[in-house]
Coordinates of C-alpha atoms and ligand atoms in Angstrom, one line a residue:
M22 CA -10.2 193.1 72.2
S23 CA -10.0 195.9 74.5
N24 CA -7.4 197.9 74.8
S25 CA -5.8 195.6 78.3
G26 CA -6.6 192.4 76.5
S27 CA -4.2 193.3 73.4
R28 CA -1.4 194.6 75.5
A29 CA -1.7 190.6 76.7
S30 CA -1.7 189.0 73.4
L31 CA 0.9 191.4 72.8
A32 CA 3.2 190.4 75.7
N33 CA 2.8 186.8 74.5
D34 CA 3.2 187.0 71.0
F35 CA 6.6 189.4 71.6
E36 CA 7.7 186.3 73.5
R37 CA 6.8 183.7 71.0
F38 CA 8.1 185.3 68.3
K39 CA 11.3 185.9 69.6
R40 CA 11.9 182.2 67.7
E41 CA 10.8 183.2 64.3
L42 CA 8.5 186.2 62.8
P43 CA 5.4 185.0 60.5
R44 CA 6.4 186.4 57.5
D45 CA 2.8 187.2 57.1
F46 CA 2.8 189.4 60.0
P47 CA 0.7 192.2 59.2
S48 CA -2.0 189.8 58.7
H49 CA -1.4 188.2 61.9
V50 CA -1.7 191.7 63.3
R51 CA -4.6 193.1 61.3
D52 CA -6.8 189.8 62.9
T53 CA -5.3 190.0 66.3
Y54 CA -4.9 193.6 67.2
R55 CA -7.8 194.8 64.6
I56 CA -4.4 197.0 63.4
D57 CA -3.7 198.2 59.7
L58 CA -0.3 198.6 59.3
S59 CA -0.7 199.5 55.5
A60 CA 2.0 202.3 54.5
R61 CA 3.0 204.2 51.4
Y62 CA 6.4 204.3 49.5
L63 CA 6.3 206.0 46.2
G64 CA 3.0 205.9 45.5
Q65 CA 3.0 201.7 46.4
R66 CA 1.1 200.1 49.0
L67 CA 3.4 198.6 51.3
P68 CA 1.8 195.9 54.0
H69 CA 3.7 198.2 56.6
P70 CA 6.2 200.7 56.8
I71 CA 9.5 199.7 57.7
G72 CA 12.3 199.5 54.7
K73 CA 15.7 199.5 54.2
G74 CA 17.6 202.7 53.1
S75 CA 20.1 202.7 50.5
G76 CA 23.8 201.0 51.7
Q77 CA 25.9 197.8 52.6
L78 CA 22.7 195.7 53.1
S79 CA 21.2 195.7 49.4
L80 CA 24.4 194.9 47.6
S81 CA 22.8 191.3 46.7
S82 CA 20.0 189.6 45.1
G83 CA 21.3 186.8 48.3
Q84 CA 19.9 189.5 50.4
L85 CA 17.3 190.8 49.2
E86 CA 15.7 187.3 48.9
T87 CA 16.3 187.1 53.1
D88 CA 14.7 190.4 53.5
A89 CA 12.1 188.9 51.6
E90 CA 11.5 186.0 53.3
A91 CA 11.6 188.3 57.1
G92 CA 8.7 190.4 55.6
L93 CA 10.5 193.3 54.8
A94 CA 8.5 196.1 53.4
F95 CA 11.3 197.6 50.8
A96 CA 14.5 197.6 50.1
V97 CA 16.3 200.7 48.3
L98 CA 19.7 198.9 46.4
K99 CA 22.8 200.3 46.6
T100 CA 23.8 204.0 45.2
V101 CA 25.2 203.6 41.5
I102 CA 26.9 206.0 39.9
A103 CA 25.8 207.1 37.6
Q104 CA 27.7 207.0 34.2
D105 CA 27.4 208.3 30.0
A106 CA 27.3 205.2 27.5
A107 CA 31.3 205.4 27.6
G108 CA 31.5 204.4 30.9
D109 CA 32.8 207.9 32.1
Q110 CA 31.4 208.8 35.6
S111 CA 31.9 212.9 36.5
M112 CA 30.8 211.5 40.5
A113 CA 33.7 208.7 40.1
A114 CA 35.3 209.8 43.3
W115 CA 32.3 208.5 44.8
A116 CA 32.7 205.1 43.9
I117 CA 35.5 204.0 45.6
H118 CA 36.1 200.5 47.8
E119 CA 36.4 200.3 51.0
T120 CA 35.5 197.0 53.2
K121 CA 35.8 197.6 57.3
M122 CA 32.4 198.9 58.4
K123 CA 32.3 199.5 63.0
V124 CA 29.6 199.3 64.5
E125 CA 29.6 201.3 67.5
R126 CA 27.9 203.3 70.5
R127 CA 26.9 206.8 69.9
G128 CA 25.1 208.7 72.8
A129 CA 22.6 206.6 73.5
G130 CA 22.1 204.9 70.1
W131 CA 24.1 203.2 67.8
T132 CA 26.0 204.5 64.3
V133 CA 27.6 202.9 61.9
T134 CA 31.2 204.3 60.7
W135 CA 32.1 203.8 56.8
K136 CA 34.4 205.2 54.7
G137 CA 33.6 203.6 51.1
R138 CA 30.9 205.3 49.3
G139 CA 28.8 204.0 46.3
W140 CA 28.2 201.3 44.0
D141 CA 31.9 199.6 43.8
R142 CA 31.6 196.9 41.1
S143 CA 30.8 197.4 37.2
F144 CA 27.4 198.6 36.1
D145 CA 26.0 195.3 33.8
E146 CA 26.5 193.8 37.9
Y147 CA 24.1 196.4 39.1
L148 CA 21.4 196.6 36.4
A149 CA 21.3 192.6 37.7
L150 CA 20.6 193.9 40.7
V151 CA 17.9 195.8 39.4
R152 CA 16.3 192.9 37.6
A153 CA 16.4 190.7 40.3
G154 CA 15.1 193.3 42.7
R155 CA 12.1 193.9 39.6
D156 CA 11.1 190.2 40.2
L157 CA 10.5 190.2 43.6
S158 CA 8.7 193.6 43.4
R159 CA 6.2 192.4 41.2
S160 CA 5.4 189.3 42.9
G161 CA 4.7 191.4 45.7
R162 CA 7.4 190.3 47.8
L163 CA 9.5 193.0 48.7
L164 CA 9.4 196.2 46.7
A165 CA 12.7 197.0 45.6
V166 CA 13.9 200.6 44.8
P167 CA 17.6 201.4 42.7
S168 CA 18.8 204.5 43.7
V169 CA 21.9 206.4 41.9
K170 CA 24.1 209.4 42.2
Y171 CA 24.1 211.3 39.0
H172 CA 26.6 214.2 38.3
L173 CA 25.7 217.5 39.8
P174 CA 26.8 220.8 38.5
R175 CA 28.3 224.2 40.4
L176 CA 26.1 226.7 39.6
D177 CA 28.1 227.7 36.0
E178 CA 27.7 224.7 35.0
P179 CA 25.6 222.7 32.4
F180 CA 24.1 219.1 33.6
R181 CA 25.7 216.1 32.2
D182 CA 23.0 214.8 30.3
A183 CA 24.5 212.1 28.6
E184 CA 25.0 209.9 32.2
Y185 CA 21.7 211.1 32.9
A186 CA 20.4 209.3 29.7
Y187 CA 22.5 206.4 30.2
T188 CA 22.2 205.0 33.4
T189 CA 18.5 206.3 34.0
R190 CA 17.3 204.4 30.3
E191 CA 19.4 201.6 31.6
L192 CA 17.5 200.8 34.4
A193 CA 14.0 201.8 32.9
T194 CA 15.6 199.1 30.3
A195 CA 16.2 196.9 33.1
W196 CA 12.9 197.5 35.2
D197 CA 11.1 196.7 32.1
E198 CA 7.5 197.5 32.7
P199 CA 7.3 201.1 33.8
P200 CA 7.1 203.4 36.0
L201 CA 10.9 202.8 36.8
P202 CA 11.2 203.3 41.4
L203 CA 14.0 205.3 41.3
E204 CA 15.5 207.0 44.6
K205 CA 18.7 210.4 43.4
D206 CA 20.6 210.4 46.6
F207 CA 22.1 213.3 48.3
S208 CA 24.3 212.1 50.2
P209 CA 26.2 213.2 53.7
T210 CA 29.7 213.3 52.1
L211 CA 28.1 215.0 49.7
A212 CA 27.3 217.4 52.2
G213 CA 31.2 217.6 53.1
D214 CA 32.3 218.4 49.9
R215 CA 33.1 221.6 48.3
L216 CA 30.4 221.3 45.9
A217 CA 28.1 221.7 48.7
D218 CA 29.7 225.2 49.8
E219 CA 27.5 227.1 48.1
K220 CA 22.9 227.8 49.4
Q221 CA 22.1 228.1 45.6
Q222 CA 23.9 225.1 43.9
I223 CA 22.1 223.2 46.3
L224 CA 18.6 224.4 45.4
R225 CA 19.6 225.0 42.0
W226 CA 20.6 221.1 41.8
L227 CA 17.0 220.4 44.0
R228 CA 15.1 222.3 41.3
E229 CA 16.3 220.8 38.5
V230 CA 17.0 216.8 38.8
P231 CA 13.8 215.3 38.2
Q232 CA 13.1 216.9 35.4
R233 CA 16.3 215.9 34.2
I234 CA 15.6 212.4 35.5
R235 CA 11.6 212.9 34.1
A236 CA 12.7 213.0 30.8
H237 CA 14.7 210.1 29.6
A238 CA 12.5 207.5 31.6
D239 CA 8.9 207.6 33.6
A240 CA 10.3 206.9 36.6
R241 CA 9.0 207.4 40.4
L242 CA 11.2 209.7 41.8
S243 CA 12.1 210.0 45.0
M244 CA 14.4 212.4 46.3
K245 CA 17.4 211.5 49.5
L246 CA 17.8 214.7 51.4
M247 CA 21.4 215.5 52.4
N248 CA 21.5 217.2 56.0
A249 CA 23.9 220.1 54.3
R250 CA 25.7 222.5 56.5
F251 CA 23.6 224.8 57.3
D252 CA 20.6 225.4 59.2
D253 CA 17.7 224.3 59.9
D254 CA 16.0 227.2 58.0
F255 CA 17.7 226.0 54.6
Q256 CA 16.9 222.6 55.4
R257 CA 13.0 223.4 55.0
E258 CA 13.8 225.2 52.2
M259 CA 15.9 222.3 50.7
I260 CA 12.3 220.0 50.9
D261 CA 10.8 223.3 49.5
A262 CA 12.8 223.7 45.9
A263 CA 12.5 219.7 45.6
S264 CA 9.1 220.1 45.3
S265 CA 8.6 218.1 41.7
A266 CA 9.8 214.8 43.4
D267 CA 7.1 212.3 44.7
A268 CA 8.8 211.4 47.4
L269 CA 11.5 213.2 49.8
V270 CA 14.1 210.7 51.9
V271 CA 14.2 212.6 54.8
F272 CA 17.4 213.1 56.2
N273 CA 20.9 211.5 55.1
R274 CA 23.3 211.2 58.3
L275 CA 24.6 214.3 59.0
F276 CA 28.7 214.4 58.2
D277 CA 31.7 215.6 60.9
L278 CA 34.4 217.6 58.6
Q279 CA 37.0 216.8 61.4
Q280 CA 36.7 213.5 61.0
G281 CA 35.7 213.5 57.2
V282 CA 32.9 210.4 58.4
A283 CA 29.1 210.1 57.9
Y284 CA 27.1 209.5 61.3
G285 CA 24.1 208.7 62.1
G286 CA 22.7 208.0 66.5
P287 CA 20.9 210.5 68.5
E288 CA 21.6 213.3 66.6
L289 CA 20.5 212.9 63.7
S290 CA 17.3 211.9 64.5
D291 CA 16.8 214.9 66.5
R292 CA 18.1 217.6 63.6
N293 CA 15.4 215.5 61.7
L294 CA 12.4 216.0 63.8
R295 CA 13.3 219.2 64.4
V296 CA 13.5 220.2 61.0
L297 CA 9.8 218.7 60.1
D298 CA 8.4 220.0 62.7
R299 CA 8.7 223.5 60.9
P300 CA 6.5 224.7 59.0
S301 CA 7.1 224.6 55.1
G302 CA 5.5 225.1 51.6
R303 CA 5.3 221.3 51.6
Q304 CA 1.8 220.4 49.8
A305 CA 0.4 217.5 52.7
V306 CA 0.1 214.9 50.4
R307 CA 3.4 215.4 47.1
P308 CA 5.7 214.5 47.5
S309 CA 5.1 212.5 50.1
L310 CA 8.3 211.7 53.3
S311 CA 10.3 208.5 54.3
G312 CA 12.0 209.1 57.2
T313 CA 15.3 208.0 57.6
G314 CA 17.7 208.1 60.7
N315 CA 18.5 206.9 64.1
I316 CA 15.0 204.4 64.1
H317 CA 15.6 202.2 66.6
S318 CA 12.0 201.4 67.5
G319 CA 8.3 201.5 66.4
R320 CA 8.1 204.6 68.7
M321 CA 10.9 206.3 66.4
V322 CA 8.4 205.3 63.7
V323 CA 5.8 206.6 64.9
E324 CA 7.9 210.2 65.8
Y325 CA 8.6 210.4 62.0
A326 CA 4.9 209.3 60.8
L327 CA 3.6 212.2 62.7
R328 CA 5.5 214.4 61.1
G329 CA 4.6 213.2 57.5
C330 CA 6.0 210.3 56.8
S331 CA 4.0 207.7 55.7
S332 CA 7.2 205.1 55.6
V333 CA 10.2 204.7 56.8
Q334 CA 14.1 203.3 55.6
L335 CA 16.5 202.0 58.4
H336 CA 20.2 201.1 57.8
T337 CA 22.0 201.1 61.6
F338 CA 19.1 198.9 63.2
F339 CA 19.9 196.4 60.7
Q340 CA 23.4 196.1 61.4
L341 CA 23.3 195.3 65.3
P342 CA 25.4 193.1 67.3
L343 CA 23.6 189.6 67.0
E344 CA 22.6 190.6 71.1
E345 CA 21.0 193.3 71.0
Y346 CA 18.0 191.7 69.3
P347 CA 15.3 190.4 72.4
A348 CA 14.7 187.5 69.6
T349 CA 17.0 184.5 70.0
D350 CA 16.8 183.2 66.8
G351 CA 16.1 183.9 62.8
S352 CA 17.6 186.6 60.3
R353 CA 18.9 190.4 61.3
T354 CA 15.8 191.6 59.5
Q355 CA 13.2 189.0 61.0
R356 CA 14.8 189.9 64.6
A357 CA 14.4 193.9 64.3
L358 CA 11.6 194.0 62.7
H359 CA 10.0 191.6 65.5
A360 CA 11.7 194.1 68.1
L361 CA 10.5 197.2 65.4
V362 CA 6.9 196.2 65.8
F363 CA 6.1 194.3 68.5
D364 CA 8.2 195.0 72.0
P365 CA 5.6 195.1 74.3
R366 CA 6.4 198.8 75.8
D367 CA 8.1 200.9 72.2
G368 CA 6.7 198.3 69.3
L369 CA 4.6 200.0 67.0
I370 CA 1.8 197.7 68.4
A371 CA 2.5 198.9 71.3
V372 CA 2.2 202.6 70.7
M373 CA -0.4 202.7 68.9
L374 CA -3.3 201.0 71.8
E375 CA -1.0 203.6 74.0
R376 CA -1.9 206.5 71.0
E377 CA -5.6 204.9 71.0
A378 CA -5.7 204.6 74.9
A379 CA -5.0 208.5 75.1
G380 CA -7.5 208.7 72.8
S381 CA -5.1 210.6 70.0
L382 CA -6.0 207.7 67.9
E383 CA -9.1 206.1 67.0
R384 CA -10.5 203.0 65.2
R385 CA -12.3 203.7 61.7
G386 CA -14.3 201.2 60.7
G387 CA -12.8 198.9 63.6
E388 CA -9.3 199.3 62.9
L389 CA -6.3 201.6 64.3
H390 CA -4.5 202.4 60.8
F391 CA -1.0 203.5 60.6
L392 CA -1.8 206.4 57.7
D393 CA -3.7 207.7 59.7
L394 CA -0.9 208.9 62.0
V395 CA 0.2 210.9 59.0
P396 CA -0.9 214.0 58.5
G397 CA -2.5 214.8 55.2
E398 CA -1.8 211.1 54.0
Q399 CA -5.1 210.2 51.7
R400 CA -6.8 207.3 53.2
Ligands
FMN508 C1 27.3 202.1 56.4 C2 26.5 202.9 55.8 C3 26.3 202.9 54.0 C4 25.3 203.6 53.4 N1 25.5 203.8 51.8 C5 24.2 204.5 51.7 C6 24.0 205.1 50.2 O1 25.0 203.8 49.0 N2 23.3 205.5 50.1 C7 23.0 206.4 50.5 O2 21.5 206.7 49.6 N3 22.3 206.2 51.6 C8 23.2 205.5 52.4 N4 23.4 205.2 53.5 C9 22.7 206.1 54.6 C10 21.3 204.5 54.9 O3 20.5 204.4 54.0 C11 20.5 205.9 55.8 O4 19.3 206.5 55.4 C12 20.9 206.5 57.0 O5 22.4 205.4 57.5 C13 20.5 207.0 58.3 O6 19.5 206.0 58.5 P1 20.1 205.2 60.0 O7 20.1 205.9 61.0 O8 19.0 203.7 60.6 O9 21.8 204.3 60.2 C14 24.5 203.9 54.5 C15 24.1 204.0 55.6 C16 25.7 203.0 56.1 C17 25.4 203.3 57.7

């Protein structure tokens, strides 16, 4: 089909999928548009790049089931606070409960304000969620990735290895077949904490945490980097210091010290994309990057891809008031995917076709490939 023929099909698909998004939309996209949306996270091939970031939307097996049904590529489970065998948590201040979330406009975008922190139920309940995620991953319906906040010491303190050991081993046992996919969360609330006042302290964490975790399990490890309260150069230094991870999630929300809350919106994606534009010593292929921050359109997915992200993790866009999505039926996940992929102006397909027409993306074997947008990705 010609580029203009594809655009006509896209307008048509966008309309009819408002009522129901086919679960296997990546195959439909491949057949109809000759576009291969395949992507990658933590060494796993994904049918497309769009996943859900860790948070309040991945607290239960029911939420995971709905996401698998919608055709989401992956979901990161809510962050659990590490503990030792006796149940002690050095980061216990992060395991606090809060029920109210507020979705509000911020600049030209949206943010979710929420004062809670990590998983606030028992570790056993978390392990049950991990097993549910494992089953979905194994059946190929949805890659689920546990997320942990482990002890982070001051410069003159040792790491509390007992927390690393117990939590990692329990997760690996629950996951059963190695390797265990895992995200380590360095959260925005941590960026606002006195613990993160010192650059050397943060760089030590990033350098040493991977080996602390891998000492206890065969883990494929992604580190979710915070937006530290330093300049863009330091943000790149953080990427370089974390080079022994398998993947990096770049970058969690900004922290408003005055209000004591994390926030997103356009300021977040501006900062993230600006930092990713800077040169660094990161090897092109490893750690691979997963983008997060104010992703609300396929166009924004492409902006992150062009800066090295072979997958993306969204949270806020899966939480908008229903009337903000063009779709009229389906779960929020389906409605969000519909807009992200099929929007005729700013959806992923439209933007890839636009780049083809402009000569900045070429067909290989007759197809456009999402991963061809990502510099350094191995074909
Ligand atoms: C209410 C809320 C809770 C979150 N909880 C976590 C968390 O527990 N662990 C984590 O790594 N990220 C957490 N995040 C960060 C999101 O996963 C995501 O990376 C971030 O919000 C930026 O993406 P967005 O602009 O699409 O929301 C949370 C975000 C929100 C809005």
